[in-house]
Short mmCIF file of N, CA and C in Angstrom, two decimals:
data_model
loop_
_atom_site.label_atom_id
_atom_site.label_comp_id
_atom_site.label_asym_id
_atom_site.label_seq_id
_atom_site.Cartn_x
_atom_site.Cartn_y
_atom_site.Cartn_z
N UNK A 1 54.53 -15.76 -26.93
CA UNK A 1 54.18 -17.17 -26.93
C UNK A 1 52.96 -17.37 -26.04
N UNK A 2 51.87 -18.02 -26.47
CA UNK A 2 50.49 -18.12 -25.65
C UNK A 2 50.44 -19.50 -25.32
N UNK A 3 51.03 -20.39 -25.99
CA UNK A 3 50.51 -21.87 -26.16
C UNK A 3 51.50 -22.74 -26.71
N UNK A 4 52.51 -23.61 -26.51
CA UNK A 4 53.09 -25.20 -26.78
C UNK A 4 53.03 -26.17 -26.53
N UNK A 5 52.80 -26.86 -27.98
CA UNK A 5 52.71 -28.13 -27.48
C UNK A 5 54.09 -28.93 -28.18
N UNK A 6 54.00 -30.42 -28.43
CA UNK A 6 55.22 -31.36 -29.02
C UNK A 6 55.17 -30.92 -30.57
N UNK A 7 54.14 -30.23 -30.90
CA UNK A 7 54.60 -30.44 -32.82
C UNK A 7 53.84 -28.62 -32.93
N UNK A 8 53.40 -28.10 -31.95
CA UNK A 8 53.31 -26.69 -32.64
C UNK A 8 53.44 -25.44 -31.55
N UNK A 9 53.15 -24.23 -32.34
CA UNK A 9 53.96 -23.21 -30.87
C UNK A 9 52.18 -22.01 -31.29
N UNK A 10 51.73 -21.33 -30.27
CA UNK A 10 50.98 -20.24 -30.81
C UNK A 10 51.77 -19.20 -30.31
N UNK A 11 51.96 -18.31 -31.42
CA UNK A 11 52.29 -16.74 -30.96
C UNK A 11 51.19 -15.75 -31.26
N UNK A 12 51.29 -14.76 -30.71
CA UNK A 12 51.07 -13.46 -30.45
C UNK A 12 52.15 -12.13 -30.84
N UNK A 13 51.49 -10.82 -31.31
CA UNK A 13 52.76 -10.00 -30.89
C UNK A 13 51.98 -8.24 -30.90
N UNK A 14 52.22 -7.45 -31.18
CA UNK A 14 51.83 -6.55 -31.26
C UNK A 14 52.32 -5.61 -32.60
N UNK A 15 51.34 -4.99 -32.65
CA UNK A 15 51.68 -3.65 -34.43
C UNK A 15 52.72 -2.82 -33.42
N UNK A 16 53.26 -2.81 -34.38
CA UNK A 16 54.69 -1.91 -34.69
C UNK A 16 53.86 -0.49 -34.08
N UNK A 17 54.76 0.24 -33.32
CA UNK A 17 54.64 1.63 -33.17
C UNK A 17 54.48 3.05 -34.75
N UNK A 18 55.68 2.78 -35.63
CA UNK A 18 55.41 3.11 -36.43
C UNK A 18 55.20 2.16 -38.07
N UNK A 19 54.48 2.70 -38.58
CA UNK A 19 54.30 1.53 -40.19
C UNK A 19 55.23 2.09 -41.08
N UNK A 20 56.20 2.77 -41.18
CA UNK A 20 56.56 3.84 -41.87
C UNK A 20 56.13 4.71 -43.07
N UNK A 21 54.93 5.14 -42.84
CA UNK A 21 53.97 5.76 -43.41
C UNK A 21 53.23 5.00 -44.23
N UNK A 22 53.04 3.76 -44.36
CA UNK A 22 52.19 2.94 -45.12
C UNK A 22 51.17 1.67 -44.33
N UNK A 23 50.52 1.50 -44.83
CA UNK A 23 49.77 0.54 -43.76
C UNK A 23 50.39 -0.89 -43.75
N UNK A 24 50.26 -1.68 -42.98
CA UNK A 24 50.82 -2.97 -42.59
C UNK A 24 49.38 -3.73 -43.19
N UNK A 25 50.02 -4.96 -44.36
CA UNK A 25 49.61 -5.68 -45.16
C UNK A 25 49.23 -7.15 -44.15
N UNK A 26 50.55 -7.41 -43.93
CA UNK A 26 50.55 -8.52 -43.14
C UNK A 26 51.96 -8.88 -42.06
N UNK A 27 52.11 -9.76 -41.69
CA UNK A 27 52.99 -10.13 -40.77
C UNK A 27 53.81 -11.11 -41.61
N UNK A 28 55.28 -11.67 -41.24
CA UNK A 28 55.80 -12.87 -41.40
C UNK A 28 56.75 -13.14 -40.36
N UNK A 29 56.52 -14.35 -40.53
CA UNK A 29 56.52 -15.12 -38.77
C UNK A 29 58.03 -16.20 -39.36
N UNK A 30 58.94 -16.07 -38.61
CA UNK A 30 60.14 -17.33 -39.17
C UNK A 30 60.78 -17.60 -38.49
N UNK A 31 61.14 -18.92 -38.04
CA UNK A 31 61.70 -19.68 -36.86
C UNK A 31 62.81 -19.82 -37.61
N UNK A 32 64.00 -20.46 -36.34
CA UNK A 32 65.01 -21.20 -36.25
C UNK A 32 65.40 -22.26 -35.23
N UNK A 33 65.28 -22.99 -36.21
CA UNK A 33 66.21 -24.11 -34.99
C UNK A 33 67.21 -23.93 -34.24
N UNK A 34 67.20 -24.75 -32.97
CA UNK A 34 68.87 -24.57 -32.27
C UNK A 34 69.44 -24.87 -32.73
N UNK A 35 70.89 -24.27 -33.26
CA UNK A 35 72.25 -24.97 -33.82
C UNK A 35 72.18 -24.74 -35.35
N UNK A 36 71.05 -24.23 -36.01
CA UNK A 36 71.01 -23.89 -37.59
C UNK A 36 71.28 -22.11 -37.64
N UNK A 37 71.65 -22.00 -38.68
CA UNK A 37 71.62 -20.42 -38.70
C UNK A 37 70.87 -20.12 -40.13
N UNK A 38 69.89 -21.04 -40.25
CA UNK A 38 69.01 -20.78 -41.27
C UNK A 38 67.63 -20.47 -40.54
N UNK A 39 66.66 -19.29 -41.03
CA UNK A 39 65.79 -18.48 -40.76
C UNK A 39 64.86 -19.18 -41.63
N UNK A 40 63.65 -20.03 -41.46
CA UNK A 40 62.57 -20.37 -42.50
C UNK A 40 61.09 -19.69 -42.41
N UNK A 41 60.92 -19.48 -43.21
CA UNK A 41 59.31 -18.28 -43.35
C UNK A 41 58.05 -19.39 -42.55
N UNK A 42 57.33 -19.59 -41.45
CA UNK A 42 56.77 -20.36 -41.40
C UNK A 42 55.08 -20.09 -41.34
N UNK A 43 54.99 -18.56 -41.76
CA UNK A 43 53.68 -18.12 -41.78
C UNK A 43 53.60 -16.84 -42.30
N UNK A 44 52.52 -16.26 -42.86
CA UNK A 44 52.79 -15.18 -43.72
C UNK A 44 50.81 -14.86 -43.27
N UNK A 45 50.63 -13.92 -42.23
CA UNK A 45 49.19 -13.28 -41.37
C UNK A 45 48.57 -12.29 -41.89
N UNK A 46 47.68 -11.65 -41.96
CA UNK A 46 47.09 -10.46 -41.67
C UNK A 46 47.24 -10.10 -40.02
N UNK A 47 46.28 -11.62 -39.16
CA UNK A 47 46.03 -10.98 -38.00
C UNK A 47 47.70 -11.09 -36.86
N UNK A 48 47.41 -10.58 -35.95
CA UNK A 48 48.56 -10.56 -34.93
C UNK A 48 48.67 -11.72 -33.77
N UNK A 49 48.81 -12.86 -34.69
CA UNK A 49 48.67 -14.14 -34.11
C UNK A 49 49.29 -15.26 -35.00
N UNK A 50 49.55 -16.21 -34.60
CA UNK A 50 49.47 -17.41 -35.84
C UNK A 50 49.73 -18.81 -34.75
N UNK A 51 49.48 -19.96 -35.22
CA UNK A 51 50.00 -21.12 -34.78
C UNK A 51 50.68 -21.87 -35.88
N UNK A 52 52.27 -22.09 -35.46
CA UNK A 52 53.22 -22.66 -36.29
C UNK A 52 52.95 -24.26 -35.78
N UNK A 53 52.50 -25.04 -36.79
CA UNK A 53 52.27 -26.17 -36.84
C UNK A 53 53.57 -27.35 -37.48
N UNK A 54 53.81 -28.22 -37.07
CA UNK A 54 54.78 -29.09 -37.44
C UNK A 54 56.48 -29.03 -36.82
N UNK A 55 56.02 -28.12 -35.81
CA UNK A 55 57.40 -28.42 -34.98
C UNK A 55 57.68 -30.20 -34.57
N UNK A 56 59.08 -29.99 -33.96
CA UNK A 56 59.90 -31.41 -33.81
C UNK A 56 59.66 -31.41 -32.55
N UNK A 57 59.36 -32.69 -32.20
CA UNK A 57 59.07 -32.87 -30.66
C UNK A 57 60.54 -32.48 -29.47
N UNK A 58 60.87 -31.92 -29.02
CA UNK A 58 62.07 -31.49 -28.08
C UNK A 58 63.29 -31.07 -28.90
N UNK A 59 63.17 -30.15 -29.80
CA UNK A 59 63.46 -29.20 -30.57
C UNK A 59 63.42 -28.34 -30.34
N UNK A 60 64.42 -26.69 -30.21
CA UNK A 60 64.45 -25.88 -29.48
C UNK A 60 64.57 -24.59 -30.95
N UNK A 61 63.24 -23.67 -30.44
CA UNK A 61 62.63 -22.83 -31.78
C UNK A 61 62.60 -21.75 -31.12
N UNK A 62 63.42 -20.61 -32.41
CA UNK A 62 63.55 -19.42 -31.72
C UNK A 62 62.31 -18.77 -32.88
N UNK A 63 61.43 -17.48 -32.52
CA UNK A 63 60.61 -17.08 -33.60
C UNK A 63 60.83 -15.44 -34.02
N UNK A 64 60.78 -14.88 -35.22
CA UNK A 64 60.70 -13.71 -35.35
C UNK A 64 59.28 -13.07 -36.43
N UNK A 65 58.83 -12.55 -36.06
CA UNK A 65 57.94 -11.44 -36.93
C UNK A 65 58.54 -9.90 -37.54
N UNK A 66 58.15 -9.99 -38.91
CA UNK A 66 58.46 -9.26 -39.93
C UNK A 66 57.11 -8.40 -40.59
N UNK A 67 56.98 -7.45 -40.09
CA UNK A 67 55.67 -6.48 -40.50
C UNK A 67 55.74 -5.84 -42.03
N UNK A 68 55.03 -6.26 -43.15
CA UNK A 68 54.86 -6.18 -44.74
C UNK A 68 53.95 -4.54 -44.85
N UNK A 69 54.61 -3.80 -45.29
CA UNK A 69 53.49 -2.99 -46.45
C UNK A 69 54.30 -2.63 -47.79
N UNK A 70 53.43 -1.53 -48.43
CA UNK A 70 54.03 -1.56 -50.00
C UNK A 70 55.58 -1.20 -50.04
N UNK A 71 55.76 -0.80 -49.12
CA UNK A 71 57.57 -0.37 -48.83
C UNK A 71 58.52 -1.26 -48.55
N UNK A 72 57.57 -2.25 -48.54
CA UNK A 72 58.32 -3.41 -47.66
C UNK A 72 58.36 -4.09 -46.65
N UNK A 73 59.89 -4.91 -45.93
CA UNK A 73 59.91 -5.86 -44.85
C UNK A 73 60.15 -5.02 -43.82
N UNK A 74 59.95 -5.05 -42.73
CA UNK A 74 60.88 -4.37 -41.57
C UNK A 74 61.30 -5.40 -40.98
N UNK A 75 63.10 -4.70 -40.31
CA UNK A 75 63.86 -5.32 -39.34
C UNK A 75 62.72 -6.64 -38.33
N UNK A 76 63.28 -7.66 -38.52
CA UNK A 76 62.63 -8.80 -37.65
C UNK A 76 62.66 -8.29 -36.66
N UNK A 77 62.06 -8.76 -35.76
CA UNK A 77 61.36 -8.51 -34.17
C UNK A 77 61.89 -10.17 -33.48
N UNK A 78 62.23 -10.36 -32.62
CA UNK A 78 62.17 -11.86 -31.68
C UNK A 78 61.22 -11.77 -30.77
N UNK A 79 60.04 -12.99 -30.96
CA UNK A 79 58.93 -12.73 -30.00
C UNK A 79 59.67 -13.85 -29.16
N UNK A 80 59.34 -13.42 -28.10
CA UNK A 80 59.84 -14.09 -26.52
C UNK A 80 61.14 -14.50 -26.71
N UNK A 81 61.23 -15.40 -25.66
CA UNK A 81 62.67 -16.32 -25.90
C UNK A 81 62.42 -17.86 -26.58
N UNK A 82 63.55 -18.32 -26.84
CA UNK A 82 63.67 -19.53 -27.45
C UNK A 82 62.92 -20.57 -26.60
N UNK A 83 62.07 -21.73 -27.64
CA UNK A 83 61.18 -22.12 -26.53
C UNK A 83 61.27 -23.71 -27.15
N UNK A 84 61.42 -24.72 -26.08
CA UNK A 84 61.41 -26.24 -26.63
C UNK A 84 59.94 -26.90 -27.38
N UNK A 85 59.90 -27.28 -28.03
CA UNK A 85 58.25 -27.89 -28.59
C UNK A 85 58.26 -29.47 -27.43
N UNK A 86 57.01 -28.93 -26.69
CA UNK A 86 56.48 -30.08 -26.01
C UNK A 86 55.46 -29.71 -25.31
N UNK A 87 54.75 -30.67 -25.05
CA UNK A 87 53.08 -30.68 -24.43
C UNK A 87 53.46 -29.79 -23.07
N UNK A 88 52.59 -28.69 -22.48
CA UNK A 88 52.78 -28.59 -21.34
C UNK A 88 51.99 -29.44 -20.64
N UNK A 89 52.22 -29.80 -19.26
CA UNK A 89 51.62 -30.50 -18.38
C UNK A 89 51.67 -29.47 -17.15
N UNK A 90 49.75 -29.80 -16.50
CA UNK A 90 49.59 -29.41 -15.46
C UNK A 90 49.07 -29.99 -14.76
N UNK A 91 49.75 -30.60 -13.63
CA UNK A 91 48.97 -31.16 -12.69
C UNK A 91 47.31 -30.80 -12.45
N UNK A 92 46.40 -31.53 -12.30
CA UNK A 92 45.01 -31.60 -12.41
C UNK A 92 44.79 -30.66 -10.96
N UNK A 93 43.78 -30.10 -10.94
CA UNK A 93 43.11 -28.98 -9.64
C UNK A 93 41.85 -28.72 -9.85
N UNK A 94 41.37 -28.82 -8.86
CA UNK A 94 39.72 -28.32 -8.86
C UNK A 94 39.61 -27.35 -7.89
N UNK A 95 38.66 -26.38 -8.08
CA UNK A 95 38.06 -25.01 -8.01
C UNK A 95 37.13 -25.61 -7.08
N UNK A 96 37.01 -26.04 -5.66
CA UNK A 96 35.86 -25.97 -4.91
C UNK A 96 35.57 -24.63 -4.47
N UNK A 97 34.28 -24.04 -4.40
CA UNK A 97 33.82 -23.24 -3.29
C UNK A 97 33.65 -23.42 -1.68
N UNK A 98 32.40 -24.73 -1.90
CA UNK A 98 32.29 -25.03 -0.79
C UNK A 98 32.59 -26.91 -0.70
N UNK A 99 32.78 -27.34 0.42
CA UNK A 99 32.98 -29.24 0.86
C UNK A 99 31.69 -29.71 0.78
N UNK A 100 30.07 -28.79 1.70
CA UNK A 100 29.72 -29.31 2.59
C UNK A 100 28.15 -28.91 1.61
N UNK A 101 27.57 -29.77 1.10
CA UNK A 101 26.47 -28.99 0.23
C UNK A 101 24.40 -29.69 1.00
N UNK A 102 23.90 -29.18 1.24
CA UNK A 102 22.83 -29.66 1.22
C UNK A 102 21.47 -29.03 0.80
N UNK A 103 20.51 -29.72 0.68
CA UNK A 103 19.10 -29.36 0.00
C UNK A 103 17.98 -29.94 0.60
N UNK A 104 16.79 -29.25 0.36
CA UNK A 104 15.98 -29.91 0.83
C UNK A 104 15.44 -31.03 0.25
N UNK A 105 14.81 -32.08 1.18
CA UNK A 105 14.07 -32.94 0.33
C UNK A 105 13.06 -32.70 -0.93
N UNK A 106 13.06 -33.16 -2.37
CA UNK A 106 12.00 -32.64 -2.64
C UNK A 106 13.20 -31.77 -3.74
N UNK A 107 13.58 -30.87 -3.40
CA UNK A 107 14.40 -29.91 -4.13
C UNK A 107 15.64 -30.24 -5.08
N UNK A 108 15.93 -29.52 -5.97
CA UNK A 108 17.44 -29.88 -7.18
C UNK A 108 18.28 -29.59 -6.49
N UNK A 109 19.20 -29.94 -6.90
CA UNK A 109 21.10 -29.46 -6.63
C UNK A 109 21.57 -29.72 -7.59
N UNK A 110 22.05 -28.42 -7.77
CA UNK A 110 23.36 -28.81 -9.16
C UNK A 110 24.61 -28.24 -8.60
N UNK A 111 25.43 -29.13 -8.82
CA UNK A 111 26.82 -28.50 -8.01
C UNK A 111 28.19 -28.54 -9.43
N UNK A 112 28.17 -27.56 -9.46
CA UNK A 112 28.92 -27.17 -10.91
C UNK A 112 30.85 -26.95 -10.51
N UNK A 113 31.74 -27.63 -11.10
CA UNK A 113 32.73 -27.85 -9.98
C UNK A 113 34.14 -27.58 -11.23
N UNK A 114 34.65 -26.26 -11.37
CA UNK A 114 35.24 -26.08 -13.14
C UNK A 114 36.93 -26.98 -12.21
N UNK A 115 37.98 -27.31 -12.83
CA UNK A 115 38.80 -28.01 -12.95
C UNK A 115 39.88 -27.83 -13.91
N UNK A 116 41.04 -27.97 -13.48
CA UNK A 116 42.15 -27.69 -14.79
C UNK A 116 43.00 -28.66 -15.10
N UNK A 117 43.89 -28.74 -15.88
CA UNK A 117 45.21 -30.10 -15.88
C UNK A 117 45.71 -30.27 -17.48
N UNK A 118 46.71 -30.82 -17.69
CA UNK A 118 46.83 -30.51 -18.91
C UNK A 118 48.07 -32.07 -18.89
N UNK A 119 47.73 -32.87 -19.72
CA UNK A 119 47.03 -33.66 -20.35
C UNK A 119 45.48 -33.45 -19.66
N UNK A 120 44.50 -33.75 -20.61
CA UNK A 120 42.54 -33.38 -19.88
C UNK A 120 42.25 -34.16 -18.72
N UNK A 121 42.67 -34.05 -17.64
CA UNK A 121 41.97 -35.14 -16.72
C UNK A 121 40.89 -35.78 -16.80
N UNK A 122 40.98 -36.93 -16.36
CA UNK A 122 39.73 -38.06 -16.41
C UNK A 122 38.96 -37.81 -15.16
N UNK A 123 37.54 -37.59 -14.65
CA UNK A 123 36.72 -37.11 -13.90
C UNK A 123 36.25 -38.45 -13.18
N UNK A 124 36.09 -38.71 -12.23
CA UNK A 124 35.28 -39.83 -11.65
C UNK A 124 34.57 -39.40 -10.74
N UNK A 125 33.56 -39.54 -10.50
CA UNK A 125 32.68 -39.67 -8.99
C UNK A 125 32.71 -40.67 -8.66
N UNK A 126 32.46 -40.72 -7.11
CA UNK A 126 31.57 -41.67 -5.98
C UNK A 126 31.13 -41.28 -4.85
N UNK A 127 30.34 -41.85 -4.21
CA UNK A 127 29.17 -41.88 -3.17
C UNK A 127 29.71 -42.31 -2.59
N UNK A 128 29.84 -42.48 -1.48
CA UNK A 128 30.33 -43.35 0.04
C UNK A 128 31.21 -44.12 -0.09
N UNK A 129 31.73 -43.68 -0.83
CA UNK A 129 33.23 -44.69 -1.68
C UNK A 129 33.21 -46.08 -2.92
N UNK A 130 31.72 -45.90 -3.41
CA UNK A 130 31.38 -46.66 -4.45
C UNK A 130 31.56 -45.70 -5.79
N UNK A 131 31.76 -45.97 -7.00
CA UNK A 131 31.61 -45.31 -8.12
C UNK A 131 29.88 -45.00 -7.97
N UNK A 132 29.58 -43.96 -8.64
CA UNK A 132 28.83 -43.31 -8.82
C UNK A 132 27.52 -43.76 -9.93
N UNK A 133 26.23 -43.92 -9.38
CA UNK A 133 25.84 -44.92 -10.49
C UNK A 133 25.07 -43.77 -10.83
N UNK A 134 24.69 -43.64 -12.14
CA UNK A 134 24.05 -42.31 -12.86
C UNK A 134 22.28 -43.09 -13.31
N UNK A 135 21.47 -42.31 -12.76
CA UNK A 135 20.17 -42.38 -13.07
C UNK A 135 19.26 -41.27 -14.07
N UNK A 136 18.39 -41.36 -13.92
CA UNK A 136 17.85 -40.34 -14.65
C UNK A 136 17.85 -39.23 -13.25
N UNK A 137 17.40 -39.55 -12.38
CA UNK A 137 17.30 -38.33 -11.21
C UNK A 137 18.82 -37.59 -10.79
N UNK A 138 19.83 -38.96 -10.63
CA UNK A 138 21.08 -38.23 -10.30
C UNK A 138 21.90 -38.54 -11.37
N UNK A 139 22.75 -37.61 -11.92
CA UNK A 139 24.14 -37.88 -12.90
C UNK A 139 24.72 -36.92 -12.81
N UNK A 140 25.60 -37.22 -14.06
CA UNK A 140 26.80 -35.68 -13.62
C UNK A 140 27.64 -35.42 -15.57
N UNK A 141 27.98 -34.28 -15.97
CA UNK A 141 28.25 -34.07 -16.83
C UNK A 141 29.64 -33.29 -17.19
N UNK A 142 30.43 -33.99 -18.00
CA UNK A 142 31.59 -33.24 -17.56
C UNK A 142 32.00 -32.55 -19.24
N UNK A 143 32.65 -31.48 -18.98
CA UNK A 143 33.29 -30.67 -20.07
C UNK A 143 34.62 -30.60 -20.07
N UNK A 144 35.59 -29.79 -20.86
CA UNK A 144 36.69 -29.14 -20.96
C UNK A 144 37.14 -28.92 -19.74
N UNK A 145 36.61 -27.83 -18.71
CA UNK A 145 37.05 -27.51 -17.83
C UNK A 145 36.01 -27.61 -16.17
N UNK A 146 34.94 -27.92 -16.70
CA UNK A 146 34.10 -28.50 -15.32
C UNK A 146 33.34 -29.37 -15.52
N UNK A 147 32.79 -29.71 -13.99
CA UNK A 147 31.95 -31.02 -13.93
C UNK A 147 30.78 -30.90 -13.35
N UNK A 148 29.73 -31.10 -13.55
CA UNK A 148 28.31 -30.53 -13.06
C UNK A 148 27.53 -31.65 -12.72
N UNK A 149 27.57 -31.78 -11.25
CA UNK A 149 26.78 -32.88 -10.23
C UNK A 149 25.24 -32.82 -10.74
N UNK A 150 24.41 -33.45 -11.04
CA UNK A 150 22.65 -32.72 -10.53
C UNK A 150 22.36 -33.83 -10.67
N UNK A 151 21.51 -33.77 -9.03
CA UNK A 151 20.49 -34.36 -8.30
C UNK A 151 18.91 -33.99 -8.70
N UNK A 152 18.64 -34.60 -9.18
CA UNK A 152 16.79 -34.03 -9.34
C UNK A 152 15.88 -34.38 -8.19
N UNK A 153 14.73 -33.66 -7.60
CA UNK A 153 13.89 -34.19 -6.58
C UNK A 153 14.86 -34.93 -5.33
N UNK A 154 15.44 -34.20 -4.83
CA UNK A 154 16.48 -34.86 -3.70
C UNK A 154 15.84 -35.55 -2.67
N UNK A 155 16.40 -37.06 -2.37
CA UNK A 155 15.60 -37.99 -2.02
C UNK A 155 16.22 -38.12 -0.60
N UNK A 156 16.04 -39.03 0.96
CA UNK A 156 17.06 -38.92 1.30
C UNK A 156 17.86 -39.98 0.96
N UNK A 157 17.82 -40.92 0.29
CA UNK A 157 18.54 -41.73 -0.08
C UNK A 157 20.15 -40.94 -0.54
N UNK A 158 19.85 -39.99 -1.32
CA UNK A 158 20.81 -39.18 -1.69
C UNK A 158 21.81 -38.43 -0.70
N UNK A 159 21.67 -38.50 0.51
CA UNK A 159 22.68 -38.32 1.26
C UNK A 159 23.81 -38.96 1.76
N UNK A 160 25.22 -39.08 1.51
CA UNK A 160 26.65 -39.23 1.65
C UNK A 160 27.49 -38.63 1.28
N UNK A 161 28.76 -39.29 1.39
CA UNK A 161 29.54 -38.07 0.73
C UNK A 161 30.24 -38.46 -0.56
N UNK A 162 30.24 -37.60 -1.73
CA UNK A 162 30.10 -37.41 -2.28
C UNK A 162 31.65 -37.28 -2.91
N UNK A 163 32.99 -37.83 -3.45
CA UNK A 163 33.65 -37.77 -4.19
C UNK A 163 34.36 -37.53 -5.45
N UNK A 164 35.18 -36.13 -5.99
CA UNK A 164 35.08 -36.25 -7.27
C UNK A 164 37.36 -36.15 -7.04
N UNK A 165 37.07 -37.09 -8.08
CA UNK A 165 39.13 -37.32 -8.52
C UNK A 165 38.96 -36.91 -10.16
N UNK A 166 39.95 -35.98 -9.66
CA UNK A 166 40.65 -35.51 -11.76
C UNK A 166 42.21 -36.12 -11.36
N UNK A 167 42.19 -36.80 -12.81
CA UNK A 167 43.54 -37.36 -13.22
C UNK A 167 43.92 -36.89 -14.16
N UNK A 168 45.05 -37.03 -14.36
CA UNK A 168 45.58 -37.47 -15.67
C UNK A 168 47.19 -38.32 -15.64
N UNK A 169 48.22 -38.12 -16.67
CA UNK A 169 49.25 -38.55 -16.38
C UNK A 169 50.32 -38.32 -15.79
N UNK A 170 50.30 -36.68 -15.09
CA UNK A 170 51.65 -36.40 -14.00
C UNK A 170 51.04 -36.83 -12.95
#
């Protein structure tokens, strides 16, 4: 299991030690619900991966892979343990290096600052405890997983300190 969320699961697994003398066609991937003792086909691979899409939100899914060549199915495999469908959540964190940054007058700064959390945290800056007003000289740009300060031609106006908050909903 690499990845769950409320409606899908990603697995992973590895090739079989032996193929029994034939090459492996493809994979088949088949869950079960908690409390059913019915097995449903929910993917049919080449590669050694899949994402099972349309799980039940707090529904508890057990998975197996079934390795295909011209000979046939082999004995199911259980990848990991039984796993609930729901969003993970991670509290939000940022990756500082350093607190304390300065430049010369005259000179750039880009202060590149990566960040994690899961729902995506919301990024804010501020300056001396004001929100952060974005110019053409100073702004800031945020991605997936970081946030990139830059100052152009550093003025001293541009000196305070400098605030960044990631949110989200835990």
């Amino acid at each position: 299991l690499v990845d769950v969320t409320r409606n899908s699961a990603t697995l992973i697994w590895e090739k079989p030690e032996h193929d029994g003398g034939s090459k492996i066609t493809s994979y088949i991937v088949e869950m079960q619900t908690k409390g059913s003792e019915k097995w449903i086909s929910c993917a049919q691979v080449k590669a050694l991966e899949t994402t099972v899409k349309g799980l039940t939100s707090g529904e508890e899914y057990t998975f197996t892979v079934r390795a295909v060549n011209e000979k046939g199915k082999s004995d199911p495999r259980q990848l990991g343990v039984p796993v609930i469908a729901k969003d993970i959540e991670i509290e939000p964190s940022v990756e500082l290096l350093f607190n304390s940054f300065s430049v010369k007058a005259g000179d750039d700064l880009k202060i590149d600052i990566p960040f994690r959390g899961r729902p995506l945290p919301t990024v804010t800056w501020k300056k001396d405890g004001q929100p952060l007003r974005q110019t053409t000289r100073l702004n800031f740009q945020t991605s997936k997983t970081s946030t990139l300060l830059t100052i152009k031609e550093a003025l001293k106006e541009d000196v305070g300190k400098y605030e960044l908050t990631v949110a989200n909903s835990i």
